[in-house]
CSV table of C-alpha atoms and ligand atoms in Angstrom, one decimal:
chain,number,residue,atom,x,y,z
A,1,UNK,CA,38.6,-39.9,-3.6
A,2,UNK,CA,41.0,-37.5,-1.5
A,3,UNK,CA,44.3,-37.1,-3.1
A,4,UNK,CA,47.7,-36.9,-0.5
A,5,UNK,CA,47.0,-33.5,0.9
A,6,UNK,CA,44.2,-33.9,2.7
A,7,UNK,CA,44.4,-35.1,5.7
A,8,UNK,CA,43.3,-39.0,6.3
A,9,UNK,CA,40.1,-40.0,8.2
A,10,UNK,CA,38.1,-42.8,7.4
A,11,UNK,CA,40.0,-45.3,5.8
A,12,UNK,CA,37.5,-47.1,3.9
A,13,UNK,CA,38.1,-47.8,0.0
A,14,UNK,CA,42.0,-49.1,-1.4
A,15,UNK,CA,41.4,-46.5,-3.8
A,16,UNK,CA,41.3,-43.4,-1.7
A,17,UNK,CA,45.3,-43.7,-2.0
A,18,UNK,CA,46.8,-42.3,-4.7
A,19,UNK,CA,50.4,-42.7,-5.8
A,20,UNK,CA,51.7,-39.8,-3.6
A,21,UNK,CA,49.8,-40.9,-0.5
A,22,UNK,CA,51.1,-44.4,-1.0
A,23,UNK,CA,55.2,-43.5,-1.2
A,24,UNK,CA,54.5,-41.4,1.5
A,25,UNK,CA,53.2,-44.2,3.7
A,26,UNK,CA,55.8,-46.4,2.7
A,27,UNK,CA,58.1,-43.8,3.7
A,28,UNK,CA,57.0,-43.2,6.5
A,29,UNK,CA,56.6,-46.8,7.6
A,30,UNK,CA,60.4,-47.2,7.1
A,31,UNK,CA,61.0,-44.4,9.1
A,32,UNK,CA,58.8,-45.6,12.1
A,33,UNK,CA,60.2,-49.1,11.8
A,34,UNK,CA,63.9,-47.4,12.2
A,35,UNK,CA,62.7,-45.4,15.2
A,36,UNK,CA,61.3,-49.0,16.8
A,37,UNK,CA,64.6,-50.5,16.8
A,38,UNK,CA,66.0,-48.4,19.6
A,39,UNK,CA,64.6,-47.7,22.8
A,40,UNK,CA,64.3,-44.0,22.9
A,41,UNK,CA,63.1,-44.4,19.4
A,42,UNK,CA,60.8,-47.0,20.5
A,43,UNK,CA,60.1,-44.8,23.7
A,44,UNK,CA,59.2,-41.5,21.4
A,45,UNK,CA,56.3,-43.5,19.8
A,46,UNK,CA,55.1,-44.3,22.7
A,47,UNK,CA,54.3,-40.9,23.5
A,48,UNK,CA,52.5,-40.1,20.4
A,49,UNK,CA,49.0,-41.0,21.4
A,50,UNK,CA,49.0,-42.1,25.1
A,51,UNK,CA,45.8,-39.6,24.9
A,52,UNK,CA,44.0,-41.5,22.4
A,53,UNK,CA,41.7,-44.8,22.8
A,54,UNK,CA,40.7,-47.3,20.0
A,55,UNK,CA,37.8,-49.3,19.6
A,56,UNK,CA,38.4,-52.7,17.8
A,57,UNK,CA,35.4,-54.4,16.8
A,58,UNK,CA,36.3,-57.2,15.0
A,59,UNK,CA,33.0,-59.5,14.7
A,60,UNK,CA,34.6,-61.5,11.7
A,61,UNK,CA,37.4,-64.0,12.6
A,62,UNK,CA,40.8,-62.5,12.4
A,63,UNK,CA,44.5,-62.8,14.1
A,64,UNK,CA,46.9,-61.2,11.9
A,65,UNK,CA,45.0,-58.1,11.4
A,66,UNK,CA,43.6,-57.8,14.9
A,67,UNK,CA,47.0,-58.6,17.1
A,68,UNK,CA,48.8,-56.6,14.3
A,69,UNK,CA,46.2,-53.5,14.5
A,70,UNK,CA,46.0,-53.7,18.5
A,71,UNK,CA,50.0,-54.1,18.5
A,72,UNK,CA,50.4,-50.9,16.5
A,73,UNK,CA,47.4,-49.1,18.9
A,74,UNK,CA,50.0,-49.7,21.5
A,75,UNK,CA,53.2,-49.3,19.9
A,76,UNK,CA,52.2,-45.5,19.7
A,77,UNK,CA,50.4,-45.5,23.4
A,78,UNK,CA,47.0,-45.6,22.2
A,79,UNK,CA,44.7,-47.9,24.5
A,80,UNK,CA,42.5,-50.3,23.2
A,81,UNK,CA,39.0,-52.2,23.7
A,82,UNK,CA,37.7,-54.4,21.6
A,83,UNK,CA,34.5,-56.3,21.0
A,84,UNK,CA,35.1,-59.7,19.2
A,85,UNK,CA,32.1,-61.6,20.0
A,86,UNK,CA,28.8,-59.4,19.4
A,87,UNK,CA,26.7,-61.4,22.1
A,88,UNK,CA,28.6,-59.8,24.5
A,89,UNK,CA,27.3,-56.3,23.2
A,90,UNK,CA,24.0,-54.3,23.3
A,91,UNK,CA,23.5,-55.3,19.9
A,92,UNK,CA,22.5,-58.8,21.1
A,93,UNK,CA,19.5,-57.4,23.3
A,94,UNK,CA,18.1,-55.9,20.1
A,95,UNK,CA,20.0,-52.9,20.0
A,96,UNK,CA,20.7,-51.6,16.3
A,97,UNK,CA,23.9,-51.8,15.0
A,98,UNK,CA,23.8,-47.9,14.2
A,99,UNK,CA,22.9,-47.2,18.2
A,100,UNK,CA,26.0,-49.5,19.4
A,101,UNK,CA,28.5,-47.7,16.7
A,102,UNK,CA,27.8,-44.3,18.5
A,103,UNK,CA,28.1,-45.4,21.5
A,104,UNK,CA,31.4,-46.9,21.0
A,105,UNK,CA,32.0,-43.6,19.5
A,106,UNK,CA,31.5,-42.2,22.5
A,107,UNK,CA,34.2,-43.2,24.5
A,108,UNK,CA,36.7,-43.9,22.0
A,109,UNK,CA,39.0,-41.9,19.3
A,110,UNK,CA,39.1,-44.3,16.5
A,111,UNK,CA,37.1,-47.1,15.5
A,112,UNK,CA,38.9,-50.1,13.5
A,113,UNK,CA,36.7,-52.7,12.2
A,114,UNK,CA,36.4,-55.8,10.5
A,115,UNK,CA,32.8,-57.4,9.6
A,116,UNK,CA,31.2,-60.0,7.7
A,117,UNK,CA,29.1,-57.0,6.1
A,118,UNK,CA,29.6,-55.5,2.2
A,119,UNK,CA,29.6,-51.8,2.8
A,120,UNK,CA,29.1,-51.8,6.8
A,121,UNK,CA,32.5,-50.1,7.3
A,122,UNK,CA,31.3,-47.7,4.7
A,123,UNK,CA,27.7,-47.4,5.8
A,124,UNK,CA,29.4,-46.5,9.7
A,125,UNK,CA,31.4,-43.8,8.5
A,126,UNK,CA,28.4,-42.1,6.6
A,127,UNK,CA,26.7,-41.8,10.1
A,128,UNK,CA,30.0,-40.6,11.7
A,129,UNK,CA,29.8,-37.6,9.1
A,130,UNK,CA,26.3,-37.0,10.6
A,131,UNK,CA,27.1,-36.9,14.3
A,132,UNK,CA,28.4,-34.4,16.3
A,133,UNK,CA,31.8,-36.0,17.4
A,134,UNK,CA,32.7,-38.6,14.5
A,135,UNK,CA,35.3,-40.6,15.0
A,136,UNK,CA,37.5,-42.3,12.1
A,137,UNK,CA,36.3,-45.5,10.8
A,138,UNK,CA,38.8,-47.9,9.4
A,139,UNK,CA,37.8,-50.8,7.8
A,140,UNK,CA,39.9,-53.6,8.6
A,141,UNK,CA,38.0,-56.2,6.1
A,142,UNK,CA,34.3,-55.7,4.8
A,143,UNK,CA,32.6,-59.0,3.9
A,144,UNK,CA,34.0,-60.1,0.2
A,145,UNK,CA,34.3,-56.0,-0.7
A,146,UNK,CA,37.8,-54.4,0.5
A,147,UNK,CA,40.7,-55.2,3.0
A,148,UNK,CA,42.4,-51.6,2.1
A,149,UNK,CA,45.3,-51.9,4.9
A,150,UNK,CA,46.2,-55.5,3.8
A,151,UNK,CA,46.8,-53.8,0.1
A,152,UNK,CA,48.8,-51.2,2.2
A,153,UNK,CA,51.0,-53.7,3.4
A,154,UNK,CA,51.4,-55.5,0.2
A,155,UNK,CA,52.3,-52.4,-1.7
A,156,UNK,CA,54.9,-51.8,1.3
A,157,UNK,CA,55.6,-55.8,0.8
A,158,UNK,CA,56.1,-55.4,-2.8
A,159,UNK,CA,58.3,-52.2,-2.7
A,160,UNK,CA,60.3,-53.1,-0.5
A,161,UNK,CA,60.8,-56.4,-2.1
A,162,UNK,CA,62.0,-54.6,-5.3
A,163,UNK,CA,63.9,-52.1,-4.0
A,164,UNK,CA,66.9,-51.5,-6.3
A,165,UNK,CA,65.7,-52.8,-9.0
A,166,UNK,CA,62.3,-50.4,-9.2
A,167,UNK,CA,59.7,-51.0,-6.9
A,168,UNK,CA,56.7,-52.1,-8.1
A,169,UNK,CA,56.6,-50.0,-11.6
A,170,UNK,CA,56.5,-52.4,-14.7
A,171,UNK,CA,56.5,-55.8,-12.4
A,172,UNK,CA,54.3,-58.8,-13.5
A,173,UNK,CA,51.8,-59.8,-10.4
A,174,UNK,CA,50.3,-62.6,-10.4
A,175,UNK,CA,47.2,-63.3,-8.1
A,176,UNK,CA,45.9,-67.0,-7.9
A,177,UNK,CA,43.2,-68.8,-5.7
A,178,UNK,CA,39.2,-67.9,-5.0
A,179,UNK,CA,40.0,-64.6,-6.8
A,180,UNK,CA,36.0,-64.3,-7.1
A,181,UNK,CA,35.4,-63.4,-3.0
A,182,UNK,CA,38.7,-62.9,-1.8
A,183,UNK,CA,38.6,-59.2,-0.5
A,184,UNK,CA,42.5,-58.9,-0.4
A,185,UNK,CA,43.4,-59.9,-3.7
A,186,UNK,CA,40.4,-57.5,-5.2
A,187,UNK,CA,42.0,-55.0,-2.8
A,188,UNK,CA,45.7,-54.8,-4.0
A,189,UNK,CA,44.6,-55.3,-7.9
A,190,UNK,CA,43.2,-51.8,-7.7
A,191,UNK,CA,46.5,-49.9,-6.1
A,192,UNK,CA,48.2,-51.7,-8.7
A,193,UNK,CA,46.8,-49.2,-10.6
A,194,UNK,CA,48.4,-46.9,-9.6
A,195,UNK,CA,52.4,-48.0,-10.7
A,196,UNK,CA,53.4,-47.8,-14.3
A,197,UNK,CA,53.6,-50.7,-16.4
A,198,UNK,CA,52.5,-53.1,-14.4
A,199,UNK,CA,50.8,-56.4,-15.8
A,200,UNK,CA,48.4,-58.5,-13.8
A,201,UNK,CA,47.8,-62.0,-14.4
A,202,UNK,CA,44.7,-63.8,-12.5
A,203,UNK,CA,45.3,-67.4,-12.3
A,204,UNK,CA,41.9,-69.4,-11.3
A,205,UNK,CA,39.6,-71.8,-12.1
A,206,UNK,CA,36.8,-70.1,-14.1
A,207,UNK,CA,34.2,-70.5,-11.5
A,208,UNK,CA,36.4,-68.9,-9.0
A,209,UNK,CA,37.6,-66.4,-11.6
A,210,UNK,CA,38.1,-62.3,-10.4
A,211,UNK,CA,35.1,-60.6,-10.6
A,212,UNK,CA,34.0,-58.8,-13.7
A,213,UNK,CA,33.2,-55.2,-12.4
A,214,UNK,CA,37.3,-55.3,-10.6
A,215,UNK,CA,38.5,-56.8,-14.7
A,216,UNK,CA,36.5,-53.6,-15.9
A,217,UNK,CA,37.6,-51.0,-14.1
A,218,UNK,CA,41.5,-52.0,-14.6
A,219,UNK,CA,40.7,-52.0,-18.6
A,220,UNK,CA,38.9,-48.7,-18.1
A,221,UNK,CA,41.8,-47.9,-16.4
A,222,UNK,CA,44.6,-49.1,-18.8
A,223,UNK,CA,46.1,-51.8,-16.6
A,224,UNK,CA,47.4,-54.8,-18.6
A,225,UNK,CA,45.7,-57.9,-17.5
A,226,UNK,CA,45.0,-61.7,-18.0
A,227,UNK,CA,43.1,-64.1,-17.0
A,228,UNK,CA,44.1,-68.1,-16.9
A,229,UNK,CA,43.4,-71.1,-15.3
A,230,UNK,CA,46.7,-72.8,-16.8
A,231,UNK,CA,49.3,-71.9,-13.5
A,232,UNK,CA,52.1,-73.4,-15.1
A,233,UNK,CA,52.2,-71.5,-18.1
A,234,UNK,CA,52.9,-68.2,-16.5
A,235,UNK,CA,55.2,-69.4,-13.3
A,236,UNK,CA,58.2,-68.0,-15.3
A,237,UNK,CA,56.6,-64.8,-16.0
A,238,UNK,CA,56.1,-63.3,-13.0
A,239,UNK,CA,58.0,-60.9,-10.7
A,240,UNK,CA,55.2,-61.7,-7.7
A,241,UNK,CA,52.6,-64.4,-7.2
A,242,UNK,CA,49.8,-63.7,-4.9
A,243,UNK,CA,48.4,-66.7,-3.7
A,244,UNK,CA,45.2,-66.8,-1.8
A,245,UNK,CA,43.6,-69.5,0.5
A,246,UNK,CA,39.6,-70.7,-0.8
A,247,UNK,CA,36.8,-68.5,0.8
A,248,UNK,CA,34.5,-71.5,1.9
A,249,UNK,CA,33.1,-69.4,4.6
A,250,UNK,CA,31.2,-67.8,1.6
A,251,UNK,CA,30.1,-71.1,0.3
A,252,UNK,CA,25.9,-71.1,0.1
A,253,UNK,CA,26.0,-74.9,-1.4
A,254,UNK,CA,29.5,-76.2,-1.9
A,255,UNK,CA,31.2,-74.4,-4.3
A,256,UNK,CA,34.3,-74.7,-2.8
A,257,UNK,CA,34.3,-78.7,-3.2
A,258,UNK,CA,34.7,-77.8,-7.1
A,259,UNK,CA,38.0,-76.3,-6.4
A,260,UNK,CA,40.9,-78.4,-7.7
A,261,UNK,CA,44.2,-77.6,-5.3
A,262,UNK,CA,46.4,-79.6,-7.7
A,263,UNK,CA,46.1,-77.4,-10.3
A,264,UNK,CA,46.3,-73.9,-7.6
A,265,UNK,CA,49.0,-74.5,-5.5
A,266,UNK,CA,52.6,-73.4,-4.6
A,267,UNK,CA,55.3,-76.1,-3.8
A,268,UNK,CA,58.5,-77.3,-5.1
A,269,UNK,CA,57.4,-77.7,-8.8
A,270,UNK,CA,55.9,-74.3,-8.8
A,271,UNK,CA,59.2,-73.2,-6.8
A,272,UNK,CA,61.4,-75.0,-9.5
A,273,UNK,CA,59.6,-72.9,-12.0
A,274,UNK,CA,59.1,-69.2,-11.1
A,275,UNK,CA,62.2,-66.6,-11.5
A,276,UNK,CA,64.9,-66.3,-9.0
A,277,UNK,CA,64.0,-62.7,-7.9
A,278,UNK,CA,60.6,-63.5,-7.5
A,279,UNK,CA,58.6,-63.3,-3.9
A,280,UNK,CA,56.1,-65.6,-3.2
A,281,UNK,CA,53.4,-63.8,-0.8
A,282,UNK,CA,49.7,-64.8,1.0
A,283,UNK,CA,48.2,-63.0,3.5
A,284,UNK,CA,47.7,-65.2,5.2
A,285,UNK,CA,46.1,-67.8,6.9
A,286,UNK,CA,47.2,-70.5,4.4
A,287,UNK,CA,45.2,-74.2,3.3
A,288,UNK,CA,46.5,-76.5,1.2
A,289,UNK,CA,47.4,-74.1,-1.8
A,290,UNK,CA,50.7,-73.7,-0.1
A,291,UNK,CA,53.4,-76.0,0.9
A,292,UNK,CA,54.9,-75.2,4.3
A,293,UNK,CA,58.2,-76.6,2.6
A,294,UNK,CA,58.0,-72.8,0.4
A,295,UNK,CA,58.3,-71.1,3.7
A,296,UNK,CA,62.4,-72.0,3.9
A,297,UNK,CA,62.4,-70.9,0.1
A,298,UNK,CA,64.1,-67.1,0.4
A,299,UNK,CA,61.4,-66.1,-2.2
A,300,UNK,CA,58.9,-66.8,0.9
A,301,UNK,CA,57.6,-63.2,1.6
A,302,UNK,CA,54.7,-64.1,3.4
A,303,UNK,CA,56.1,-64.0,6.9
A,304,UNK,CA,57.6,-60.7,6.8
A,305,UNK,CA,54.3,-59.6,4.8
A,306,UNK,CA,52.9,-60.4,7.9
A,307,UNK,CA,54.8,-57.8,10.7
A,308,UNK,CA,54.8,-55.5,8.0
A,309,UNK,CA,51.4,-55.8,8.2
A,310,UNK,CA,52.1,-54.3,12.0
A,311,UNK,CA,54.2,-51.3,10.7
A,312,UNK,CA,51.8,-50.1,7.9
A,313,UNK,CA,49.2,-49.5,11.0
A,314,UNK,CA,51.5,-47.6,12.8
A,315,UNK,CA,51.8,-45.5,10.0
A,316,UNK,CA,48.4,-45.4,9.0
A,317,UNK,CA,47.6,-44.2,12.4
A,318,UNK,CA,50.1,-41.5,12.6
A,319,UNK,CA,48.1,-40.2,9.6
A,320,UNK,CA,44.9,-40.5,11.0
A,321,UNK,CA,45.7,-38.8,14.1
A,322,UNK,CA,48.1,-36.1,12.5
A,323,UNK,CA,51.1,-36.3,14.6
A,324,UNK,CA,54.1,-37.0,12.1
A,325,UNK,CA,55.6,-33.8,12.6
A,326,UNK,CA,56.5,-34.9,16.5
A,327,UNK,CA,58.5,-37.8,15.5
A,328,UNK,CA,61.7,-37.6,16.3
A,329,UNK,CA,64.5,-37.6,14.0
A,330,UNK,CA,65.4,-41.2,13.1
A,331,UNK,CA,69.2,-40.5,13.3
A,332,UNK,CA,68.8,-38.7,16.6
A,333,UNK,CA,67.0,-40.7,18.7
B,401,LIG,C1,42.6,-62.2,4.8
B,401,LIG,C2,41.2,-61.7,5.1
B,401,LIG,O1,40.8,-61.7,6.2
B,401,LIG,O2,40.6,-61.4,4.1
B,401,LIG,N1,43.4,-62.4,6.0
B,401,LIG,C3,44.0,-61.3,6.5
B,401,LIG,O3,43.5,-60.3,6.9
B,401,LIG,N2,45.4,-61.4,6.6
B,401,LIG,C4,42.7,-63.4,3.9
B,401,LIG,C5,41.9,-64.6,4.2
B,401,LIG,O4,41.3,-64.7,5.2
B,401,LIG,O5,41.9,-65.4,3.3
């Protein structure tokens, strides 16, 4: 893991951000988000990294994290290409998948990508370390393994949330839905880690439970946490519930027909039930485990998790590329 002083290049793994790292991305995503509100602001990021190109290579389905990573690409001048449909590519001739990764690398300064693939994101930026000109991989969602900038996001999501009364140190999370392949809820539980005090509470059904190596490495790591498939014994308990939509994409012979959305699912009983100061959050898309009736509910965070989401990316790449020292002043410009 690198800690916050070395500089950031692949982003791969939720847990190569530690604590520092993580207020300093916040930070700076407030700052960037300041700066975006006015033109010359808006203009000054725009100058960053008209010199740099991205690749996006997102062979999984996505909209929130594509538009929001190719948004933020050009938010800072950085021009994009993308590949979204691999029969379009080389690799549909035959060509390996380790053959068409450098030569995207060739032509580009960053590769962002999102696959159906445990480990491919992780497996590209072990042969960037071989090559002569590597380029930064960032994984943007790795089969049912990681989503790291979607736990970005919700940490921002979270802290800024509870700002005034904390952040995110000794908050009660709860995470409900297919915990058992959802990549984003796996994702955040381990930066939860790294606040003080906080509890987790998984609410599934036990065949759609979190998995047992993520359970062990938060006791390992001294993070409170339950398990429960009874939702509305905790509503009142938490500060944040997590709700996540059912994976059936991963289905191999109908497992998700076993899944009860009665008993998982937000609307105006659950709403009746869970603290005032609570947020209610999902990244997004949603199926039936959440009323559209929530979204009027101020407790709805989902929406604004969502163009956070855009933000965080910014920032992230600002990192990547090592340019925060030429932003401007956010009072000045
Ligand atoms: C999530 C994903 O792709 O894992 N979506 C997203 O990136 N916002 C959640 C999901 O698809 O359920």
């Amino acid at each position: 893991m690198s800690d916050s002083s070395s500089p950031l290049f692949h982003v791969l793994d939720p847990r190569q951000f530690d604590r520092r790292r993580l207020d300093d991305l916040c930070g700076l995503t407030t700052r960037i988000r300041q700066l975006a509100k006015s033109r010359l602001g808006a203009r000054a990021l725009q100058t960053l990294l008209p010199h740099k190109r991205a690749m996006l290579y997102f062979t999984q389905p996505s909209t929130r994290t594509y538009l929001s990573f190719e948004n933020a690409c050009h938010l800072l001048g950085i021009r994009t290409t993308e590949i979204r449909d691999p029969s379009t590519s080389s690799e549909f001739k035959g060509e390996s998948f380790e053959d068409s990764l450098r030569t995207f690398s060739s032509y580009v300064d960053v590769i962002i990508m999102r696959t159906w693939g445990e480990g491919l994101a992780r497996h590209s930026a072990d042969l960037m370390d071989r090559i002569r000109r590597p380029v930064p991989i960032v994984n943007a969602g790795s089969g049912q393994d990681a989503h790291p900038t979607q736990a970005l996001l919700d940490v921002y999501t979270l802290e800024r949330s509870f700002e005034g009364r904390g952040g995110i140190d000794g908050k009660t999370i709860g995470f409900m839905g297919d915990l058992k392949r959802g990549r984003t809820a796996r994702s955040l539980s381990y930066l939860m880690e790294r606040y003080r005090d906080v509890r987790l509470v998984f609410i599934a059904p036990e065949a759609f439970q979190m998995g047992r190596d993520l359970l062990d490495w938060l006791a390992g790591h001294g993070v409170h946490y339950s398990c429960t498939d009874r939702l509305h014994d905790t509503l009142d308990t938490l500060d944040a519930i997590y709700v996540t939509r059912l994976q059936k994409e991963y289905d191999t012979g109908g497992e998700s027909d076993e899944f009860d959305h009665r008993r998982f699912s937000i609307g105006a009983r659950e709403l009746a039930a869970l603290p005032e100061g609570s947020i209610v959050m999902h990244p997004l898309p949603r199926g039936p485990e959440l009323d559209p009736r929530v979204d009027d509910d101020p407790r709805a965070m989902y929406w604004r998790q969502e163009r956070n989401g855009m933000w965080i990316r910014v920032a992230l790449l600002v990192k990547i590329f090592g340019v925060e020292e030429d932003l401007p002043d956010g009072q000045r410009a």
